[in-house]
């Protein structure tokens, strides 16, 4: 361990005041050696000298030099209690000092080098060519060939995918191409357990590798399809937060009470009830009548989300108007429910068209999606595919806020339909949205034998007539436009 003492200059008074008050501030790292009386590096936490691997060392070194230059610039400009860069940082970032005894492996391009390297006792080598360059992926044929070659050498073979949905799809693809036996393993167990044939596992791993000495081949979906997946922070909606959101109501907002109807939120009021102090939400109704609703019963009201509030009439406490309105709505809902039940029964009894299940081409198309699917998105895609591959007529509505991935669900449904020999129409409410969807569809289908066209005011009349002729003749696969 290396504890060379820093300069014995006292801390600036302002810094001591912050630290005494338990306040952390930007730039505190420049005073750490003074606060603790010595410098430290991450290597100090290892009992035995570690083997360090620096991936993309050129980038690491560039960042290191930037931080050192920044510290030097701050030091030269002057400031009470500042340390010189050599007092802050170990040379080489603490990763190359002979006295620490560690060994160091620098890797500038992990997979593209033909040379073999010893890495933690495992021989990482290129399988006759790079595994994962973005512009020339293995594709399914290359991946199957590599798997077969490795299995003949009795190597363990593992395919890594980023989500449960893609794991199911990859399993079907491997089964179709005779990759038996197949097994599914937990990613954390991949290094310790043994398996026969090909194993599938879920992980965010970006690139695979081949280890002759370790007897293992790992291929990721990025290696196969040549697509980089971006991972998004996904947090499911919190029902409790949605309910508490009612407390953010503003005065004179329209609210609807389950039993008394439409009123105006008049604010919160605290009153003494017996020996207790209770907070109430005050709701004003027609004629100035007030309803005092305890805040713990806010589940009985919700914010009004209907039409024009200027012409909205308030209900009157004690009147029958709200009850009559609820009864009419209930009767109408029952009528609509009966009609829907009848339609659904007819659908169940009739025979529709069934698309072929997803195959390798579908997975290649899905790989063009640059984000990891959210759980809700995965479920929607799976349910839509299940409907489309079923012979019963489809009846499904996919709902979601802006930016939640509805377009991707539609893209995959369109792909399945086109591959089954059907034409697809995408109807949009606005010309701008039609143009956006046209650009998205064209980009995603550019590597497939699928023709996409758009009909909107952005398209000349002569071109529109030509597009309609191609659509009628079946030469066009997907048409995107407004209702005109």
PDB file of N, CA and C in Angstrom, residues 103-192:
ATOM      1  N   UNK A 103       0.126  -6.994 -11.996  1.00  0.00           N
ATOM      2  CA  UNK A 103       0.391  -7.135 -13.421  1.00  0.00           C
ATOM      3  C   UNK A 103      -0.669  -6.358 -14.190  1.00  0.00           C
ATOM      4  N   UNK A 104      -0.326  -5.912 -15.374  1.00  0.00           N
ATOM      5  CA  UNK A 104      -1.190  -5.009 -16.119  1.00  0.00           C
ATOM      6  C   UNK A 104      -1.365  -5.489 -17.548  1.00  0.00           C
ATOM      7  N   UNK A 105      -2.605  -5.573 -18.003  1.00  0.00           N
ATOM      8  CA  UNK A 105      -2.900  -5.894 -19.395  1.00  0.00           C
ATOM      9  C   UNK A 105      -3.626  -4.716 -20.011  1.00  0.00           C
ATOM     10  N   UNK A 106      -3.061  -4.179 -21.085  1.00  0.00           N
ATOM     11  CA  UNK A 106      -3.675  -3.058 -21.782  1.00  0.00           C
ATOM     12  C   UNK A 106      -4.309  -3.571 -23.069  1.00  0.00           C
ATOM     13  N   UNK A 107      -5.588  -3.277 -23.254  1.00  0.00           N
ATOM     14  CA  UNK A 107      -6.307  -3.766 -24.429  1.00  0.00           C
ATOM     15  C   UNK A 107      -6.902  -2.569 -25.152  1.00  0.00           C
ATOM     16  N   UNK A 108      -6.398  -2.292 -26.333  1.00  0.00           N
ATOM     17  CA  UNK A 108      -6.918  -1.172 -27.105  1.00  0.00           C
ATOM     18  C   UNK A 108      -8.133  -1.567 -27.915  1.00  0.00           C
ATOM     19  N   UNK A 109      -8.164  -2.799 -28.432  1.00  0.00           N
ATOM     20  CA  UNK A 109      -9.317  -3.272 -29.187  1.00  0.00           C
ATOM     21  C   UNK A 109      -9.485  -4.747 -28.856  1.00  0.00           C
ATOM     22  N   UNK A 110     -10.420  -5.043 -27.996  1.00  0.00           N
ATOM     23  CA  UNK A 110     -10.488  -6.335 -27.338  1.00  0.00           C
ATOM     24  C   UNK A 110     -10.622  -7.500 -28.305  1.00  0.00           C
ATOM     25  N   UNK A 111     -11.467  -7.372 -29.334  1.00  0.00           N
ATOM     26  CA  UNK A 111     -11.762  -8.516 -30.182  1.00  0.00           C
ATOM     27  C   UNK A 111     -11.149  -8.445 -31.574  1.00  0.00           C
ATOM     28  N   UNK A 112     -10.772  -7.269 -32.046  1.00  0.00           N
ATOM     29  CA  UNK A 112     -10.346  -7.156 -33.432  1.00  0.00           C
ATOM     30  C   UNK A 112      -8.888  -7.545 -33.658  1.00  0.00           C
ATOM     31  N   UNK A 113      -8.126  -7.695 -32.603  1.00  0.00           N
ATOM     32  CA  UNK A 113      -6.719  -8.071 -32.767  1.00  0.00           C
ATOM     33  C   UNK A 113      -6.589  -9.571 -33.020  1.00  0.00           C
ATOM     34  N   UNK A 114      -5.794  -9.986 -34.025  1.00  0.00           N
ATOM     35  CA  UNK A 114      -5.622 -11.422 -34.280  1.00  0.00           C
ATOM     36  C   UNK A 114      -4.714 -12.096 -33.261  1.00  0.00           C
ATOM     37  N   UNK A 115      -3.983 -11.285 -32.498  1.00  0.00           N
ATOM     38  CA  UNK A 115      -3.044 -11.858 -31.533  1.00  0.00           C
ATOM     39  C   UNK A 115      -3.800 -12.421 -30.325  1.00  0.00           C
ATOM     40  N   UNK A 116      -3.279 -13.527 -29.774  1.00  0.00           N
ATOM     41  CA  UNK A 116      -3.882 -14.114 -28.586  1.00  0.00           C
ATOM     42  C   UNK A 116      -3.263 -13.464 -27.348  1.00  0.00           C
ATOM     43  N   UNK A 117      -4.100 -13.277 -26.318  1.00  0.00           N
ATOM     44  CA  UNK A 117      -3.620 -12.666 -25.077  1.00  0.00           C
ATOM     45  C   UNK A 117      -4.019 -13.537 -23.896  1.00  0.00           C
ATOM     46  N   UNK A 118      -3.154 -13.545 -22.887  1.00  0.00           N
ATOM     47  CA  UNK A 118      -3.498 -14.215 -21.652  1.00  0.00           C
ATOM     48  C   UNK A 118      -4.269 -13.231 -20.779  1.00  0.00           C
ATOM     49  N   UNK A 119      -5.462 -13.610 -20.385  1.00  0.00           N
ATOM     50  CA  UNK A 119      -6.310 -12.711 -19.616  1.00  0.00           C
ATOM     51  C   UNK A 119      -6.919 -13.489 -18.463  1.00  0.00           C
ATOM     52  N   UNK A 120      -6.431 -13.258 -17.256  1.00  0.00           N
ATOM     53  CA  UNK A 120      -6.890 -13.999 -16.081  1.00  0.00           C
ATOM     54  C   UNK A 120      -6.771 -15.507 -16.300  1.00  0.00           C
ATOM     55  N   UNK A 121      -5.735 -15.919 -17.027  1.00  0.00           N
ATOM     56  CA  UNK A 121      -5.559 -17.341 -17.275  1.00  0.00           C
ATOM     57  C   UNK A 121      -6.446 -17.878 -18.375  1.00  0.00           C
ATOM     58  N   UNK A 122      -7.211 -17.028 -19.054  1.00  0.00           N
ATOM     59  CA  UNK A 122      -8.078 -17.464 -20.150  1.00  0.00           C
ATOM     60  C   UNK A 122      -7.542 -16.889 -21.435  1.00  0.00           C
ATOM     61  N   UNK A 123      -7.460 -17.758 -22.446  1.00  0.00           N
ATOM     62  CA  UNK A 123      -6.919 -17.347 -23.731  1.00  0.00           C
ATOM     63  C   UNK A 123      -8.044 -16.769 -24.588  1.00  0.00           C
ATOM     64  N   UNK A 124      -8.058 -15.438 -24.763  1.00  0.00           N
ATOM     65  CA  UNK A 124      -9.073 -14.784 -25.583  1.00  0.00           C
ATOM     66  C   UNK A 124      -8.511 -14.626 -26.982  1.00  0.00           C
ATOM     67  N   UNK A 125      -9.152 -15.218 -27.977  1.00  0.00           N
ATOM     68  CA  UNK A 125      -8.629 -15.110 -29.333  1.00  0.00           C
ATOM     69  C   UNK A 125      -9.740 -14.839 -30.315  1.00  0.00           C
ATOM     70  N   UNK A 126      -9.384 -14.348 -31.472  1.00  0.00           N
ATOM     71  CA  UNK A 126     -10.355 -14.076 -32.522  1.00  0.00           C
ATOM     72  C   UNK A 126     -10.622 -15.347 -33.305  1.00  0.00           C
ATOM     73  N   UNK A 127     -11.899 -15.703 -33.572  1.00  0.00           N
ATOM     74  CA  UNK A 127     -12.205 -16.958 -34.268  1.00  0.00           C
ATOM     75  C   UNK A 127     -12.009 -16.840 -35.772  1.00  0.00           C
ATOM     76  N   UNK A 128     -10.792 -16.553 -36.204  1.00  0.00           N
ATOM     77  CA  UNK A 128     -10.535 -16.443 -37.625  1.00  0.00           C
ATOM     78  C   UNK A 128     -11.015 -15.136 -38.209  1.00  0.00           C
ATOM     79  N   UNK A 129     -11.484 -14.251 -37.403  1.00  0.00           N
ATOM     80  CA  UNK A 129     -12.025 -12.975 -37.866  1.00  0.00           C
ATOM     81  C   UNK A 129     -12.740 -12.316 -36.715  1.00  0.00           C
ATOM     82  N   UNK A 130     -13.001 -11.035 -36.787  1.00  0.00           N
ATOM     83  CA  UNK A 130     -13.634 -10.336 -35.669  1.00  0.00           C
ATOM     84  C   UNK A 130     -15.044 -10.857 -35.391  1.00  0.00           C
ATOM     85  N   UNK A 131     -15.394 -10.902 -34.114  1.00  0.00           N
ATOM     86  CA  UNK A 131     -16.719 -11.394 -33.742  1.00  0.00           C
ATOM     87  C   UNK A 131     -17.792 -10.337 -33.900  1.00  0.00           C
ATOM     88  N   UNK A 132     -17.477  -9.101 -33.667  1.00  0.00           N
ATOM     89  CA  UNK A 132     -18.572  -8.156 -33.498  1.00  0.00           C
ATOM     90  C   UNK A 132     -18.460  -6.803 -34.190  1.00  0.00           C
ATOM     91  N   UNK A 133     -17.792  -6.612 -35.312  1.00  0.00           N
ATOM     92  CA  UNK A 133     -17.800  -5.279 -35.895  1.00  0.00           C
ATOM     93  C   UNK A 133     -19.205  -4.909 -36.321  1.00  0.00           C
ATOM     94  N   UNK A 134     -19.606  -3.668 -36.082  1.00  0.00           N
ATOM     95  CA  UNK A 134     -20.990  -3.268 -36.287  1.00  0.00           C
ATOM     96  C   UNK A 134     -21.407  -3.375 -37.751  1.00  0.00           C
ATOM     97  N   UNK A 135     -20.492  -3.109 -38.686  1.00  0.00           N
ATOM     98  CA  UNK A 135     -20.857  -3.071 -40.097  1.00  0.00           C
ATOM     99  C   UNK A 135     -20.863  -4.460 -40.744  1.00  0.00           C
ATOM    100  N   UNK A 136     -20.284  -5.459 -40.087  1.00  0.00           N
ATOM    101  CA  UNK A 136     -20.290  -6.791 -40.681  1.00  0.00           C
ATOM    102  C   UNK A 136     -20.559  -7.836 -39.609  1.00  0.00           C
ATOM    103  N   UNK A 137     -21.785  -7.914 -39.120  1.00  0.00           N
ATOM    104  CA  UNK A 137     -22.120  -8.892 -38.084  1.00  0.00           C
ATOM    105  C   UNK A 137     -22.057 -10.317 -38.633  1.00  0.00           C
ATOM    106  N   UNK A 138     -22.067 -11.274 -37.710  1.00  0.00           N
ATOM    107  CA  UNK A 138     -22.005 -12.675 -38.113  1.00  0.00           C
ATOM    108  C   UNK A 138     -23.219 -13.075 -38.945  1.00  0.00           C
ATOM    109  N   UNK A 139     -24.375 -12.481 -38.658  1.00  0.00           N
ATOM    110  CA  UNK A 139     -25.658 -12.907 -39.200  1.00  0.00           C
ATOM    111  C   UNK A 139     -25.942 -14.322 -38.681  1.00  0.00           C
ATOM    112  N   UNK A 140     -27.152 -14.779 -38.866  1.00  0.00           N
ATOM    113  CA  UNK A 140     -27.556 -16.051 -38.285  1.00  0.00           C
ATOM    114  C   UNK A 140     -26.748 -17.214 -38.855  1.00  0.00           C
ATOM    115  N   UNK A 141     -26.505 -17.198 -40.156  1.00  0.00           N
ATOM    116  CA  UNK A 141     -25.762 -18.292 -40.791  1.00  0.00           C
ATOM    117  C   UNK A 141     -24.360 -18.412 -40.208  1.00  0.00           C
ATOM    118  N   UNK A 142     -23.673 -17.267 -40.056  1.00  0.00           N
ATOM    119  CA  UNK A 142     -22.334 -17.281 -39.495  1.00  0.00           C
ATOM    120  C   UNK A 142     -22.325 -17.730 -38.049  1.00  0.00           C
ATOM    121  N   UNK A 143     -23.336 -17.301 -37.273  1.00  0.00           N
ATOM    122  CA  UNK A 143     -23.412 -17.687 -35.865  1.00  0.00           C
ATOM    123  C   UNK A 143     -23.638 -19.187 -35.728  1.00  0.00           C
ATOM    124  N   UNK A 144     -24.549 -19.757 -36.561  1.00  0.00           N
ATOM    125  CA  UNK A 144     -24.812 -21.191 -36.515  1.00  0.00           C
ATOM    126  C   UNK A 144     -23.571 -21.992 -36.898  1.00  0.00           C
ATOM    127  N   UNK A 145     -22.832 -21.496 -37.896  1.00  0.00           N
ATOM    128  CA  UNK A 145     -21.610 -22.173 -38.319  1.00  0.00           C
ATOM    129  C   UNK A 145     -20.569 -22.165 -37.204  1.00  0.00           C
ATOM    130  N   UNK A 146     -20.423 -21.016 -36.531  1.00  0.00           N
ATOM    131  CA  UNK A 146     -19.467 -20.893 -35.444  1.00  0.00           C
ATOM    132  C   UNK A 146     -19.853 -21.781 -34.268  1.00  0.00           C
ATOM    133  N   UNK A 147     -21.161 -21.858 -33.977  1.00  0.00           N
ATOM    134  CA  UNK A 147     -21.651 -22.721 -32.900  1.00  0.00           C
ATOM    135  C   UNK A 147     -21.355 -24.186 -33.215  1.00  0.00           C
ATOM    136  N   UNK A 148     -21.635 -24.589 -34.463  1.00  0.00           N
ATOM    137  CA  UNK A 148     -21.416 -25.985 -34.848  1.00  0.00           C
ATOM    138  C   UNK A 148     -19.933 -26.342 -34.777  1.00  0.00           C
ATOM    139  N   UNK A 149     -19.075 -25.442 -35.254  1.00  0.00           N
ATOM    140  CA  UNK A 149     -17.629 -25.679 -35.221  1.00  0.00           C
ATOM    141  C   UNK A 149     -17.130 -25.807 -33.784  1.00  0.00           C
ATOM    142  N   UNK A 150     -17.635 -24.959 -32.897  1.00  0.00           N
ATOM    143  CA  UNK A 150     -17.193 -24.981 -31.496  1.00  0.00           C
ATOM    144  C   UNK A 150     -17.712 -26.218 -30.778  1.00  0.00           C
ATOM    145  N   UNK A 151     -18.937 -26.656 -31.110  1.00  0.00           N
ATOM    146  CA  UNK A 151     -19.496 -27.848 -30.458  1.00  0.00           C
ATOM    147  C   UNK A 151     -18.721 -29.101 -30.857  1.00  0.00           C
ATOM    148  N   UNK A 152     -18.210 -29.139 -32.102  1.00  0.00           N
ATOM    149  CA  UNK A 152     -17.405 -30.282 -32.538  1.00  0.00           C
ATOM    150  C   UNK A 152     -16.123 -30.383 -31.727  1.00  0.00           C
ATOM    151  N   UNK A 153     -15.666 -29.246 -31.192  1.00  0.00           N
ATOM    152  CA  UNK A 153     -14.465 -29.236 -30.352  1.00  0.00           C
ATOM    153  C   UNK A 153     -14.812 -29.440 -28.867  1.00  0.00           C
ATOM    154  N   UNK A 154     -16.107 -29.796 -28.608  1.00  0.00           N
ATOM    155  CA  UNK A 154     -16.598 -30.027 -27.237  1.00  0.00           C
ATOM    156  C   UNK A 154     -16.501 -28.780 -26.375  1.00  0.00           C
ATOM    157  N   UNK A 155     -16.648 -27.611 -26.989  1.00  0.00           N
ATOM    158  CA  UNK A 155     -16.614 -26.357 -26.244  1.00  0.00           C
ATOM    159  C   UNK A 155     -18.018 -26.043 -25.726  1.00  0.00           C
ATOM    160  N   UNK A 156     -18.081 -25.332 -24.628  1.00  0.00           N
ATOM    161  CA  UNK A 156     -19.366 -24.825 -24.136  1.00  0.00           C
ATOM    162  C   UNK A 156     -19.753 -23.616 -24.988  1.00  0.00           C
ATOM    163  N   UNK A 157     -21.012 -23.573 -25.422  1.00  0.00           N
ATOM    164  CA  UNK A 157     -21.494 -22.480 -26.272  1.00  0.00           C
ATOM    165  C   UNK A 157     -22.650 -21.773 -25.575  1.00  0.00           C
ATOM    166  N   UNK A 158     -22.587 -20.460 -25.540  1.00  0.00           N
ATOM    167  CA  UNK A 158     -23.609 -19.682 -24.834  1.00  0.00           C
ATOM    168  C   UNK A 158     -24.017 -18.484 -25.695  1.00  0.00           C
ATOM    169  N   UNK A 159     -25.326 -18.254 -25.802  1.00  0.00           N
ATOM    170  CA  UNK A 159     -25.862 -17.091 -26.515  1.00  0.00           C
ATOM    171  C   UNK A 159     -26.476 -16.151 -25.484  1.00  0.00           C
ATOM    172  N   UNK A 160     -26.067 -14.894 -25.526  1.00  0.00           N
ATOM    173  CA  UNK A 160     -26.519 -13.896 -24.548  1.00  0.00           C
ATOM    174  C   UNK A 160     -27.461 -12.901 -25.234  1.00  0.00           C
ATOM    175  N   UNK A 161     -28.646 -12.715 -24.665  1.00  0.00           N
ATOM    176  CA  UNK A 161     -29.634 -11.774 -25.195  1.00  0.00           C
ATOM    177  C   UNK A 161     -30.039 -10.807 -24.083  1.00  0.00           C
ATOM    178  N   UNK A 162     -30.564  -9.613 -24.434  1.00  0.00           N
ATOM    179  CA  UNK A 162     -30.777  -8.580 -23.414  1.00  0.00           C
ATOM    180  C   UNK A 162     -32.092  -8.646 -22.651  1.00  0.00           C
ATOM    181  N   UNK A 163     -33.050  -9.499 -23.056  1.00  0.00           N
ATOM    182  CA  UNK A 163     -34.352  -9.459 -22.395  1.00  0.00           C
ATOM    183  C   UNK A 163     -35.026 -10.824 -22.461  1.00  0.00           C
ATOM    184  N   UNK A 164     -35.991 -11.091 -21.567  1.00  0.00           N
ATOM    185  CA  UNK A 164     -36.718 -12.370 -21.600  1.00  0.00           C
ATOM    186  C   UNK A 164     -37.434 -12.597 -22.927  1.00  0.00           C
ATOM    187  N   UNK A 165     -37.984 -11.520 -23.512  1.00  0.00           N
ATOM    188  CA  UNK A 165     -38.692 -11.651 -24.786  1.00  0.00           C
ATOM    189  C   UNK A 165     -37.744 -12.151 -25.872  1.00  0.00           C
ATOM    190  N   UNK A 166     -36.562 -11.548 -25.972  1.00  0.00           N
ATOM    191  CA  UNK A 166     -35.615 -11.968 -27.002  1.00  0.00           C
ATOM    192  C   UNK A 166     -35.049 -13.351 -26.713  1.00  0.00           C
ATOM    193  N   UNK A 167     -35.013 -13.708 -25.439  1.00  0.00           N
ATOM    194  CA  UNK A 167     -34.562 -15.047 -25.093  1.00  0.00           C
ATOM    195  C   UNK A 167     -35.523 -16.083 -25.668  1.00  0.00           C
ATOM    196  N   UNK A 168     -36.849 -15.837 -25.540  1.00  0.00           N
ATOM    197  CA  UNK A 168     -37.843 -16.761 -26.091  1.00  0.00           C
ATOM    198  C   UNK A 168     -37.739 -16.842 -27.615  1.00  0.00           C
ATOM    199  N   UNK A 169     -37.565 -15.682 -28.265  1.00  0.00           N
ATOM    200  CA  UNK A 169     -37.454 -15.665 -29.727  1.00  0.00           C
ATOM    201  C   UNK A 169     -36.196 -16.411 -30.179  1.00  0.00           C
ATOM    202  N   UNK A 170     -35.067 -16.162 -29.518  1.00  0.00           N
ATOM    203  CA  UNK A 170     -33.817 -16.826 -29.890  1.00  0.00           C
ATOM    204  C   UNK A 170     -33.917 -18.330 -29.676  1.00  0.00           C
ATOM    205  N   UNK A 171     -34.633 -18.726 -28.634  1.00  0.00           N
ATOM    206  CA  UNK A 171     -34.815 -20.157 -28.375  1.00  0.00           C
ATOM    207  C   UNK A 171     -35.567 -20.812 -29.524  1.00  0.00           C
ATOM    208  N   UNK A 172     -36.627 -20.142 -30.016  1.00  0.00           N
ATOM    209  CA  UNK A 172     -37.387 -20.691 -31.140  1.00  0.00           C
ATOM    210  C   UNK A 172     -36.521 -20.785 -32.401  1.00  0.00           C
ATOM    211  N   UNK A 173     -35.707 -19.751 -32.640  1.00  0.00           N
ATOM    212  CA  UNK A 173     -34.844 -19.739 -33.827  1.00  0.00           C
ATOM    213  C   UNK A 173     -33.822 -20.873 -33.762  1.00  0.00           C
ATOM    214  N   UNK A 174     -33.213 -21.063 -32.603  1.00  0.00           N
ATOM    215  CA  UNK A 174     -32.225 -22.128 -32.460  1.00  0.00           C
ATOM    216  C   UNK A 174     -32.867 -23.506 -32.633  1.00  0.00           C
ATOM    217  N   UNK A 175     -34.075 -23.666 -32.112  1.00  0.00           N
ATOM    218  CA  UNK A 175     -34.782 -24.943 -32.263  1.00  0.00           C
ATOM    219  C   UNK A 175     -35.095 -25.217 -33.732  1.00  0.00           C
ATOM    220  N   UNK A 176     -35.495 -24.154 -34.465  1.00  0.00           N
ATOM    221  CA  UNK A 176     -35.804 -24.310 -35.890  1.00  0.00           C
ATOM    222  C   UNK A 176     -34.581 -24.774 -36.678  1.00  0.00           C
ATOM    223  N   UNK A 177     -33.391 -24.366 -36.230  1.00  0.00           N
ATOM    224  CA  UNK A 177     -32.177 -24.696 -36.970  1.00  0.00           C
ATOM    225  C   UNK A 177     -31.415 -25.862 -36.337  1.00  0.00           C
ATOM    226  N   UNK A 178     -32.088 -26.601 -35.489  1.00  0.00           N
ATOM    227  CA  UNK A 178     -31.519 -27.845 -34.984  1.00  0.00           C
ATOM    228  C   UNK A 178     -30.407 -27.698 -33.975  1.00  0.00           C
ATOM    229  N   UNK A 179     -30.357 -26.563 -33.247  1.00  0.00           N
ATOM    230  CA  UNK A 179     -29.324 -26.380 -32.222  1.00  0.00           C
ATOM    231  C   UNK A 179     -29.775 -27.080 -30.941  1.00  0.00           C
ATOM    232  N   UNK A 180     -29.543 -28.395 -30.861  1.00  0.00           N
ATOM    233  CA  UNK A 180     -29.972 -29.190 -29.703  1.00  0.00           C
ATOM    234  C   UNK A 180     -28.745 -29.806 -29.034  1.00  0.00           C
ATOM    235  N   UNK A 181     -28.812 -30.098 -27.726  1.00  0.00           N
ATOM    236  CA  UNK A 181     -29.891 -29.680 -26.830  1.00  0.00           C
ATOM    237  C   UNK A 181     -29.751 -28.213 -26.424  1.00  0.00           C
ATOM    238  N   UNK A 182     -30.871 -27.596 -26.092  1.00  0.00           N
ATOM    239  CA  UNK A 182     -30.906 -26.203 -25.640  1.00  0.00           C
ATOM    240  C   UNK A 182     -31.188 -26.160 -24.151  1.00  0.00           C
ATOM    241  N   UNK A 183     -30.566 -25.224 -23.476  1.00  0.00           N
ATOM    242  CA  UNK A 183     -30.863 -25.039 -22.051  1.00  0.00           C
ATOM    243  C   UNK A 183     -30.804 -23.555 -21.723  1.00  0.00           C
ATOM    244  N   UNK A 184     -31.471 -23.163 -20.652  1.00  0.00           N
ATOM    245  CA  UNK A 184     -31.474 -21.771 -20.189  1.00  0.00           C
ATOM    246  C   UNK A 184     -30.779 -21.716 -18.837  1.00  0.00           C
ATOM    247  N   UNK A 185     -29.838 -20.797 -18.688  1.00  0.00           N
ATOM    248  CA  UNK A 185     -29.092 -20.690 -17.436  1.00  0.00           C
ATOM    249  C   UNK A 185     -29.142 -19.249 -16.939  1.00  0.00           C
ATOM    250  N   UNK A 186     -28.924 -19.077 -15.651  1.00  0.00           N
ATOM    251  CA  UNK A 186     -28.801 -17.745 -15.063  1.00  0.00           C
ATOM    252  C   UNK A 186     -27.434 -17.186 -15.410  1.00  0.00           C
ATOM    253  N   UNK A 187     -27.386 -15.894 -15.749  1.00  0.00           N
ATOM    254  CA  UNK A 187     -26.130 -15.299 -16.195  1.00  0.00           C
ATOM    255  C   UNK A 187     -25.028 -15.439 -15.145  1.00  0.00           C
ATOM    256  N   UNK A 188     -25.364 -15.265 -13.883  1.00  0.00           N
ATOM    257  CA  UNK A 188     -24.357 -15.350 -12.829  1.00  0.00           C
ATOM    258  C   UNK A 188     -23.770 -16.735 -12.668  1.00  0.00           C
ATOM    259  N   UNK A 189     -24.463 -17.781 -13.220  1.00  0.00           N
ATOM    260  CA  UNK A 189     -23.981 -19.149 -13.087  1.00  0.00           C
ATOM    261  C   UNK A 189     -23.198 -19.610 -14.310  1.00  0.00           C
ATOM    262  N   UNK A 190     -23.101 -18.745 -15.326  1.00  0.00           N
ATOM    263  CA  UNK A 190     -22.490 -19.158 -16.594  1.00  0.00           C
ATOM    264  C   UNK A 190     -21.038 -19.609 -16.423  1.00  0.00           C
ATOM    265  N   UNK A 191     -20.322 -19.026 -15.475  1.00  0.00           N
ATOM    266  CA  UNK A 191     -18.918 -19.382 -15.311  1.00  0.00           C
ATOM    267  C   UNK A 191     -18.694 -20.645 -14.504  1.00  0.00           C
ATOM    268  N   UNK A 192     -19.720 -21.085 -13.743  1.00  0.00           N
ATOM    269  CA  UNK A 192     -19.509 -22.212 -12.844  1.00  0.00           C
ATOM    270  C   UNK A 192     -20.240 -23.480 -13.276  1.00  0.00           C
TER     271      UNK A 192
END
